[in-house]
PDB file of N, CA, C and O in Angstrom:
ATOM      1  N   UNK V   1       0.838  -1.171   0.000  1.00  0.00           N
ATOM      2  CA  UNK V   1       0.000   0.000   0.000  1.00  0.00           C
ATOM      3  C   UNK V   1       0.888   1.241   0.000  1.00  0.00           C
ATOM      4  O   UNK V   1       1.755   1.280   0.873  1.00  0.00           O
ATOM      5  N   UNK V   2       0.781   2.426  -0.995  1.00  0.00           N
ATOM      6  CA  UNK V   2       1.594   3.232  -0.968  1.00  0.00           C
ATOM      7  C   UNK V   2       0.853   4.193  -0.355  1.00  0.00           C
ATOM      8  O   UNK V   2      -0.369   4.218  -0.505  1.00  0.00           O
ATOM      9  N   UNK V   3       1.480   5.060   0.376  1.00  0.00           N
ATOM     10  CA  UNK V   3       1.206   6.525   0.806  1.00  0.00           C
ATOM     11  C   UNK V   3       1.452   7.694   0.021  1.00  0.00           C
ATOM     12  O   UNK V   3       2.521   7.907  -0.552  1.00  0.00           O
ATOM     13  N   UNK V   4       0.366   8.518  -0.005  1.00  0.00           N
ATOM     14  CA  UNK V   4       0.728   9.938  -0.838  1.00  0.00           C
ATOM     15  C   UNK V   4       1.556  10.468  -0.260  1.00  0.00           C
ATOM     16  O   UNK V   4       1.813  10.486   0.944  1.00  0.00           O
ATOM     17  N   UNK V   5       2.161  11.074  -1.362  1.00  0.00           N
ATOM     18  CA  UNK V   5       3.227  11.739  -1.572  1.00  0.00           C
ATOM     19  C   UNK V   5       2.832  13.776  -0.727  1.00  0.00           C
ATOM     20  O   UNK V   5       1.786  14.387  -0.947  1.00  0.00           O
ATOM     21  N   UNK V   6       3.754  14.202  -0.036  1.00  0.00           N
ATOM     22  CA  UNK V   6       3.608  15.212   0.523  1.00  0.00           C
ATOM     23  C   UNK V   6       4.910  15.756  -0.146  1.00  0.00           C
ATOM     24  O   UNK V   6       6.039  15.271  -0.078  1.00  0.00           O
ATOM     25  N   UNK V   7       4.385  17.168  -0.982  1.00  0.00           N
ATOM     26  CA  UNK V   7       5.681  17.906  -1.290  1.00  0.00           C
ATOM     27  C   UNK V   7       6.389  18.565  -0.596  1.00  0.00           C
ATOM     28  O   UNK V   7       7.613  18.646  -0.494  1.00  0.00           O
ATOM     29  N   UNK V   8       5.329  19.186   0.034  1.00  0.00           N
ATOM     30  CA  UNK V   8       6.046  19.957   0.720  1.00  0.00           C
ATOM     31  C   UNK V   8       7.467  19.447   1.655  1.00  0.00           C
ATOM     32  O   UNK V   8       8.663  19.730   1.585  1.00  0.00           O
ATOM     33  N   UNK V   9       6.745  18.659   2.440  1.00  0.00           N
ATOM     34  CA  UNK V   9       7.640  17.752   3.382  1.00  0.00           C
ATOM     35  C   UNK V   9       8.885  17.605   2.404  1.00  0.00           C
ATOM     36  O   UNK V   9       9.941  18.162   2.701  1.00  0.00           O
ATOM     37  N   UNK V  10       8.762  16.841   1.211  1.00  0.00           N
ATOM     38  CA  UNK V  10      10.190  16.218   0.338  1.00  0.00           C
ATOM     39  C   UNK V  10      10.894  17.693   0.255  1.00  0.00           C
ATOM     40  O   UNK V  10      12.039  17.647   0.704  1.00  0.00           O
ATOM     41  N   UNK V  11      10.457  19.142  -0.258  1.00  0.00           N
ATOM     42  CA  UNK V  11      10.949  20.524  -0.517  1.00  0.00           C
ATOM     43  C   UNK V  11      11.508  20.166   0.954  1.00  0.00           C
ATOM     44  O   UNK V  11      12.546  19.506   0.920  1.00  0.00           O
ATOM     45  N   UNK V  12      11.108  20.418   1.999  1.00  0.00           N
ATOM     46  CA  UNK V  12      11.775  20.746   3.465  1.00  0.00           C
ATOM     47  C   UNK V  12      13.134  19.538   3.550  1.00  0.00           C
ATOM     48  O   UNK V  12      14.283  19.816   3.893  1.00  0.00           O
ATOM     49  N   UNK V  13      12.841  18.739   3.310  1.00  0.00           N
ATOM     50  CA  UNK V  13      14.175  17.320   3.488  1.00  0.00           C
ATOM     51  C   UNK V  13      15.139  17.651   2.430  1.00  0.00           C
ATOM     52  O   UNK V  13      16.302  17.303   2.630  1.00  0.00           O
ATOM     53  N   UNK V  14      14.955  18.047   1.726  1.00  0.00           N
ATOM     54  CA  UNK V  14      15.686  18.341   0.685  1.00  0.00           C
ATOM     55  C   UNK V  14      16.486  19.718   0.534  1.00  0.00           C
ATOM     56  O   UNK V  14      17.647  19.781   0.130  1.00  0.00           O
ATOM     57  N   UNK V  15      15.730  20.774   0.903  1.00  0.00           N
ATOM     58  CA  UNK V  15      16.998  21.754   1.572  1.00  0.00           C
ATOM     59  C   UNK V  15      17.485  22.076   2.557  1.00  0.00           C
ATOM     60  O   UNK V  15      18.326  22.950   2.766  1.00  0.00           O
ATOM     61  N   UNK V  16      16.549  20.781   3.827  1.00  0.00           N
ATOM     62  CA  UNK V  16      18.031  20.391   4.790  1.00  0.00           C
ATOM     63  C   UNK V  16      18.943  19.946   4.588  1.00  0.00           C
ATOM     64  O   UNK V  16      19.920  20.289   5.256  1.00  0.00           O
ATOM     65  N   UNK V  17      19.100  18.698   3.290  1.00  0.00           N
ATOM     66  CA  UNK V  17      20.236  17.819   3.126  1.00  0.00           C
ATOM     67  C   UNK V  17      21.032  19.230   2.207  1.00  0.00           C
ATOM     68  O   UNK V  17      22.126  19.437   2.731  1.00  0.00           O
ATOM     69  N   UNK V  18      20.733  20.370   0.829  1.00  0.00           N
ATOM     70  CA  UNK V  18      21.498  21.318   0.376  1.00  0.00           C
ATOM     71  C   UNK V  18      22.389  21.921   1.606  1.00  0.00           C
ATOM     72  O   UNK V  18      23.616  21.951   1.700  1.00  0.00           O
ATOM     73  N   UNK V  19      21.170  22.499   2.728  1.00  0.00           N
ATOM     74  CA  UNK V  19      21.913  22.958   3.949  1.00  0.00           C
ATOM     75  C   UNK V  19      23.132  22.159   4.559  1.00  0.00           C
ATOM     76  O   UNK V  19      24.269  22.630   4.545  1.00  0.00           O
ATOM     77  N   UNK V  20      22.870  21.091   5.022  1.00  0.00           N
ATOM     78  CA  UNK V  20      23.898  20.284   5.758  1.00  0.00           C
ATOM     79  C   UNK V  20      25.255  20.214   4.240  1.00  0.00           C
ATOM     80  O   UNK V  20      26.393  20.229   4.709  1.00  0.00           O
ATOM     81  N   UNK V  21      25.237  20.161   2.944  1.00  0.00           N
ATOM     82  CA  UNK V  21      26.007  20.049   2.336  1.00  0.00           C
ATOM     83  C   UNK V  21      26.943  20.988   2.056  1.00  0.00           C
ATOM     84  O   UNK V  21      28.134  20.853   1.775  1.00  0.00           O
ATOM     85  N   UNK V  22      25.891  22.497   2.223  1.00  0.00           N
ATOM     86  CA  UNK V  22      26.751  24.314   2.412  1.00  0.00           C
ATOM     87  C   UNK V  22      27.606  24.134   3.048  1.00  0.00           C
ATOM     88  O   UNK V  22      28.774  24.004   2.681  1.00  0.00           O
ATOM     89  N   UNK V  23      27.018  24.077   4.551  1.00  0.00           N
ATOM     90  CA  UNK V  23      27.770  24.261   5.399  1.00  0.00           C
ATOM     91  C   UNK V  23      29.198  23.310   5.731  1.00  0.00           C
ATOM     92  O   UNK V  23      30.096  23.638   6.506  1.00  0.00           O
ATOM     93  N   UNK V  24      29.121  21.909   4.827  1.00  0.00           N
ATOM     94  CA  UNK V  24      29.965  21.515   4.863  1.00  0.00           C
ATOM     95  C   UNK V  24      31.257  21.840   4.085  1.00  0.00           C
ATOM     96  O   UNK V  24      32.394  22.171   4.421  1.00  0.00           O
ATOM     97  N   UNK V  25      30.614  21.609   2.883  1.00  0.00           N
ATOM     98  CA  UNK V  25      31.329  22.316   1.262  1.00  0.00           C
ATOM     99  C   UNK V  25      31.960  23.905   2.088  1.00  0.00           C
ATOM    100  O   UNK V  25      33.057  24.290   1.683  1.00  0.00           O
ATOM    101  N   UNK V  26      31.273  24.744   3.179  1.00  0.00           N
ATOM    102  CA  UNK V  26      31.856  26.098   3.143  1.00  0.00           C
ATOM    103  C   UNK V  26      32.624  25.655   4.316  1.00  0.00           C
ATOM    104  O   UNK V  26      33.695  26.250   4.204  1.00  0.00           O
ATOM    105  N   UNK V  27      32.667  24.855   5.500  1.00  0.00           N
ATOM    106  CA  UNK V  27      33.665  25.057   6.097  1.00  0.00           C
ATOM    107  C   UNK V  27      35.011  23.830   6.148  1.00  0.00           C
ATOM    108  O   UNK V  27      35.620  23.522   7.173  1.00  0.00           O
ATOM    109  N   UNK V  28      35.231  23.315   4.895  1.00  0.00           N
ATOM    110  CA  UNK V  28      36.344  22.563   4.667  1.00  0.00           C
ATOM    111  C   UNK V  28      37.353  22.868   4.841  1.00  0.00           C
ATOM    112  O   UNK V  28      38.212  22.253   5.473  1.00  0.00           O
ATOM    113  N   UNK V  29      37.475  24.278   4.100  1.00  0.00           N
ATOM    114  CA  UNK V  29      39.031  24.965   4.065  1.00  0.00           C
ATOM    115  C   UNK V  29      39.707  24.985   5.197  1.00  0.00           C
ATOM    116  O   UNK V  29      40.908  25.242   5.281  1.00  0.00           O
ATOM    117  N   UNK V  30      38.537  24.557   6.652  1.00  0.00           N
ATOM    118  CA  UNK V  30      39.225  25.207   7.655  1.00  0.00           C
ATOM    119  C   UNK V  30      40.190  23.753   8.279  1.00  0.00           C
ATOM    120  O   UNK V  30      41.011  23.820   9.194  1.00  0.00           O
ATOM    121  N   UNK V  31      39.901  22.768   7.674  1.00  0.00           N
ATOM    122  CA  UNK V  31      40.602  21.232   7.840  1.00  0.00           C
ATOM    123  C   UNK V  31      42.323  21.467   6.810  1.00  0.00           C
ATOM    124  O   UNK V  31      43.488  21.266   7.154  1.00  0.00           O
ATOM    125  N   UNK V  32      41.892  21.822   5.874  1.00  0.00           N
ATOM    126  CA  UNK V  32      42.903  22.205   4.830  1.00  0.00           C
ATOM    127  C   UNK V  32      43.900  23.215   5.148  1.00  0.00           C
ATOM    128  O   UNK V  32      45.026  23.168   4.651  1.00  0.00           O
ATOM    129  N   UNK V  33      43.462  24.305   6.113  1.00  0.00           N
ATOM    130  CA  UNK V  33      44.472  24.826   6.673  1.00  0.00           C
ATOM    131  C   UNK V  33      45.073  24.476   8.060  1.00  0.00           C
ATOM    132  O   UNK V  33      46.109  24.941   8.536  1.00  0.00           O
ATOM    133  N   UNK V  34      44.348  23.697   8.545  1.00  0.00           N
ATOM    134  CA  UNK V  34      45.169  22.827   9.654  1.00  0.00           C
ATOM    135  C   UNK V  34      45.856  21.930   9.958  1.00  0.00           C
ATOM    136  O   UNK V  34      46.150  21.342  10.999  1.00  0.00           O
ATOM    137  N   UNK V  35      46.279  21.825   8.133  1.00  0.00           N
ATOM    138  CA  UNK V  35      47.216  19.976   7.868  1.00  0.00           C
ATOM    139  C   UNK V  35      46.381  19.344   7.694  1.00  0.00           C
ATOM    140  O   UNK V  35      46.744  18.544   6.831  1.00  0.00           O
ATOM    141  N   UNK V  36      45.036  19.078   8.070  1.00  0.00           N
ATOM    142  CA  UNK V  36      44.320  17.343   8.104  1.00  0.00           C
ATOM    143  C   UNK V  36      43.554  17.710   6.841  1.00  0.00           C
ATOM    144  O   UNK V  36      42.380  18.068   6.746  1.00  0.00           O
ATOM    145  N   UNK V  37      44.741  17.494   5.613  1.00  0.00           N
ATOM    146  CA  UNK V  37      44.214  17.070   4.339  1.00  0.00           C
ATOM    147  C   UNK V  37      43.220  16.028   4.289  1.00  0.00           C
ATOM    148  O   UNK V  37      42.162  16.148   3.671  1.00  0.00           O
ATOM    149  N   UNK V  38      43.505  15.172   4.832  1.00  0.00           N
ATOM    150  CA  UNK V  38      42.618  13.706   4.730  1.00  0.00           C
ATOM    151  C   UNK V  38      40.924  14.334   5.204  1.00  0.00           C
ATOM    152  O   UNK V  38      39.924  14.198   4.499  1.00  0.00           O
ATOM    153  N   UNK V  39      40.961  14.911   6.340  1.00  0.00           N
ATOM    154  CA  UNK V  39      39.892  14.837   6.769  1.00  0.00           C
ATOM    155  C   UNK V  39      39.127  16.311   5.721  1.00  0.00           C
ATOM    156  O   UNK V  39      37.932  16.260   5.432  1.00  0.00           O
ATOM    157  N   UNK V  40      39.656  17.036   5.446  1.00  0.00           N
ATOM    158  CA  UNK V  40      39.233  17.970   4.200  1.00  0.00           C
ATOM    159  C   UNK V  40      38.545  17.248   3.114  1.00  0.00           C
ATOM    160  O   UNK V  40      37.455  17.542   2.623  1.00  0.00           O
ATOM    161  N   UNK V  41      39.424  16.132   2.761  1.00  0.00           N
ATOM    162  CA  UNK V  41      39.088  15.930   1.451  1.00  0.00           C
ATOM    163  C   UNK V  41      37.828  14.868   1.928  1.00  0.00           C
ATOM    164  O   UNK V  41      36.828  14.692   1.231  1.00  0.00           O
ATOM    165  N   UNK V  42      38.016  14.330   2.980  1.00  0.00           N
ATOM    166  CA  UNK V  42      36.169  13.347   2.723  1.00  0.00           C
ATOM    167  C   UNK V  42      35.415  14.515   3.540  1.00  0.00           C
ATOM    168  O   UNK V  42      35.458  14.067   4.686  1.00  0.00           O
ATOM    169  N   UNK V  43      35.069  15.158   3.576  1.00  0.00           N
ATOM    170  CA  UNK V  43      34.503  16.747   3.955  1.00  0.00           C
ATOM    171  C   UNK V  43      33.683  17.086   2.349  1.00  0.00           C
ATOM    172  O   UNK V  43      32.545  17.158   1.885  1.00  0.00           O
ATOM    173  N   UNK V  44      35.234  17.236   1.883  1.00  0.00           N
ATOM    174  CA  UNK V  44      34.008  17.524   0.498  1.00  0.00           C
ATOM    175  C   UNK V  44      33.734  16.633  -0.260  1.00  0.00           C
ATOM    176  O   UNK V  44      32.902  16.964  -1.104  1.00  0.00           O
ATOM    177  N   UNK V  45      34.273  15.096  -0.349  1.00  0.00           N
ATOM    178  CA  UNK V  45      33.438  14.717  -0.843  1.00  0.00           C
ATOM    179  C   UNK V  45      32.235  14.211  -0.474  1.00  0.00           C
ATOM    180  O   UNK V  45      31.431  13.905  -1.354  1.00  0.00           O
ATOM    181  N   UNK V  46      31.951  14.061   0.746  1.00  0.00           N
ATOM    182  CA  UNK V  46      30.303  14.175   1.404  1.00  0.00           C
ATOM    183  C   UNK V  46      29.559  15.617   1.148  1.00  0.00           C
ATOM    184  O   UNK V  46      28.345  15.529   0.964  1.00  0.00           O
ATOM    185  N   UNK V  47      29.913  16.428   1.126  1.00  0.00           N
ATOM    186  CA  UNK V  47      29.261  17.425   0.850  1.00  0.00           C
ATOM    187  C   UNK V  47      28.636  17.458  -0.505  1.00  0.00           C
ATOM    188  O   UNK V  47      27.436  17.684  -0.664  1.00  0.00           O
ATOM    189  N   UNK V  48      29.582  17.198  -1.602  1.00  0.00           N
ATOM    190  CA  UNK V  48      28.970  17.003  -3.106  1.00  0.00           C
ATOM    191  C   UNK V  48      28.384  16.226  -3.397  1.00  0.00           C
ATOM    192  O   UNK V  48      27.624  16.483  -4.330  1.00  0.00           O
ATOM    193  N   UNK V  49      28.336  14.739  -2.793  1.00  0.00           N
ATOM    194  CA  UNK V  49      27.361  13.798  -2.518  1.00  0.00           C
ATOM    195  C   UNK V  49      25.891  14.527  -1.816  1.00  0.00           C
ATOM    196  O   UNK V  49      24.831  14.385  -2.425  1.00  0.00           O
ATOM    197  N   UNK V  50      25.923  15.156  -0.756  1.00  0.00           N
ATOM    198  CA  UNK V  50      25.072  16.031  -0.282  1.00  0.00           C
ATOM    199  C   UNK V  50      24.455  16.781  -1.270  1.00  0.00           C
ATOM    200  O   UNK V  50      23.289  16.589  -1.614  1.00  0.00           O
ATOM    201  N   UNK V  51      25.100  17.532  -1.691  1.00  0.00           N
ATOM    202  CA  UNK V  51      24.807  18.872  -2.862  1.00  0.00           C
ATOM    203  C   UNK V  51      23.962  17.776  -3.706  1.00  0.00           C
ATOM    204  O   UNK V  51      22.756  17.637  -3.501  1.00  0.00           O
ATOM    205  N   UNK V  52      24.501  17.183  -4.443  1.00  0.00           N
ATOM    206  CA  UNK V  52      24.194  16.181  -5.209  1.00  0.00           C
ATOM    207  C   UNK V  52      22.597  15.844  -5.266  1.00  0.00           C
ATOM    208  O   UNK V  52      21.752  16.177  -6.097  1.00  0.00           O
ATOM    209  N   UNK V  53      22.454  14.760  -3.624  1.00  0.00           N
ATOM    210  CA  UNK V  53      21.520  14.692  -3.378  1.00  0.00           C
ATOM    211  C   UNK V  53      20.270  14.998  -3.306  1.00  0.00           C
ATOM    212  O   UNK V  53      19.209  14.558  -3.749  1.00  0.00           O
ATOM    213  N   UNK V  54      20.823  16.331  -2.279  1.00  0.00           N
ATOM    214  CA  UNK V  54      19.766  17.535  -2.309  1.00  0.00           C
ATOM    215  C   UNK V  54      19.150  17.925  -3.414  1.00  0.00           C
ATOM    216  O   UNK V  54      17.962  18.172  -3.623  1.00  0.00           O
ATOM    217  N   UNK V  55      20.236  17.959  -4.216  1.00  0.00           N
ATOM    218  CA  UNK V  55      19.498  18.910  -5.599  1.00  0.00           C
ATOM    219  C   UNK V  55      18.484  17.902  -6.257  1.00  0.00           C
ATOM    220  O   UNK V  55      17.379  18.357  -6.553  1.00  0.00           O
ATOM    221  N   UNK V  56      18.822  16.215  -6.585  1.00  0.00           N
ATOM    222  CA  UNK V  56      17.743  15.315  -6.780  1.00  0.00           C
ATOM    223  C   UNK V  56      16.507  15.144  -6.202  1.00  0.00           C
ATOM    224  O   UNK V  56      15.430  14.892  -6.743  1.00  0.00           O
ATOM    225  N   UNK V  57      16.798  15.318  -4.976  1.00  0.00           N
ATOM    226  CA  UNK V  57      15.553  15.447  -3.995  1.00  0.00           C
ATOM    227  C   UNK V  57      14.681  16.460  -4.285  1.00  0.00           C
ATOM    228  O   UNK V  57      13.544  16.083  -4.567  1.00  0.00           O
ATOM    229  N   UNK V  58      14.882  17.622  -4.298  1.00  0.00           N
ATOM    230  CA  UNK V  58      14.384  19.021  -4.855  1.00  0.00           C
ATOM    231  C   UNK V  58      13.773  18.844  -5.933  1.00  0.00           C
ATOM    232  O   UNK V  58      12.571  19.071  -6.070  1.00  0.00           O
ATOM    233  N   UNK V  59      14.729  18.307  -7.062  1.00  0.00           N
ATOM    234  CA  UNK V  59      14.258  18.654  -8.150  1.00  0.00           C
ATOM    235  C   UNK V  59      12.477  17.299  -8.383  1.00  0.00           C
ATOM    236  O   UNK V  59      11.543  17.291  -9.185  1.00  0.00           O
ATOM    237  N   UNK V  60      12.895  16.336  -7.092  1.00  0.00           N
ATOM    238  CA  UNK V  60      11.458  15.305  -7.694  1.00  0.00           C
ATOM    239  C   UNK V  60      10.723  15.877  -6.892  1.00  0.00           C
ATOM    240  O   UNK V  60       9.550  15.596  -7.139  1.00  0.00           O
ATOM    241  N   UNK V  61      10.856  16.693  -5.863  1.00  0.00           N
ATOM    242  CA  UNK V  61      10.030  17.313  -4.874  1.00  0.00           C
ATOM    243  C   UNK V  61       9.088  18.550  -5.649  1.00  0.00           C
ATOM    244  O   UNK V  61       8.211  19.214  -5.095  1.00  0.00           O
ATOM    245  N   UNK V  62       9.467  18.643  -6.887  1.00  0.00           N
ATOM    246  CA  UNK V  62       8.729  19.445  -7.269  1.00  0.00           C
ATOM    247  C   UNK V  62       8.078  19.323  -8.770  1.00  0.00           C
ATOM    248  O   UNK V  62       7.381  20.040  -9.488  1.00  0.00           O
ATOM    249  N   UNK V  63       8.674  18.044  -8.854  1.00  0.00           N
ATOM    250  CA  UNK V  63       7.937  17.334 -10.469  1.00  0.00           C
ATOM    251  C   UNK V  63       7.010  16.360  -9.932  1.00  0.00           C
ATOM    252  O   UNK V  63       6.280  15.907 -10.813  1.00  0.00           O
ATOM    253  N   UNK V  64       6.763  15.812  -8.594  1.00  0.00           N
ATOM    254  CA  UNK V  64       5.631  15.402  -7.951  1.00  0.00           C
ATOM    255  C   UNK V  64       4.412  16.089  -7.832  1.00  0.00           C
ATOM    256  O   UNK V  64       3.475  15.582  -7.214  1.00  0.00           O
TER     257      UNK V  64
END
């Protein structure tokens, strides 16, 4: 049995996950200037996975 679909709700989940991806994507540099390359670089790549996400989410959140 499927449940209807609520847009709104998917719009709200979906630019929490953009949000959580900003804020990641914007505060990387600050790993990168403290030596911990390593931990910079899976920083952003969760974030663009994030970004990523988000933006899929969004974009069915509103072709629903």
């Amino acid at each position: 049995m499927s449940t209807p679909r609520d847009g709104r709700r998917e719009r709200l989940v979906a630019l929490l996950v953009l949000g959580i991806g900003a804020v990641l994507l914007l505060s990387s540099p600050t790993w990168f200037g403290s030596g911990r390359t390593e931990v910079g670089t899976g920083q952003l790549v969760l974030a663009v996975a994030l970004l990523g996400s988000g933006a899929l989410l969004l974009r069915r959140s509103r072709a629903g």
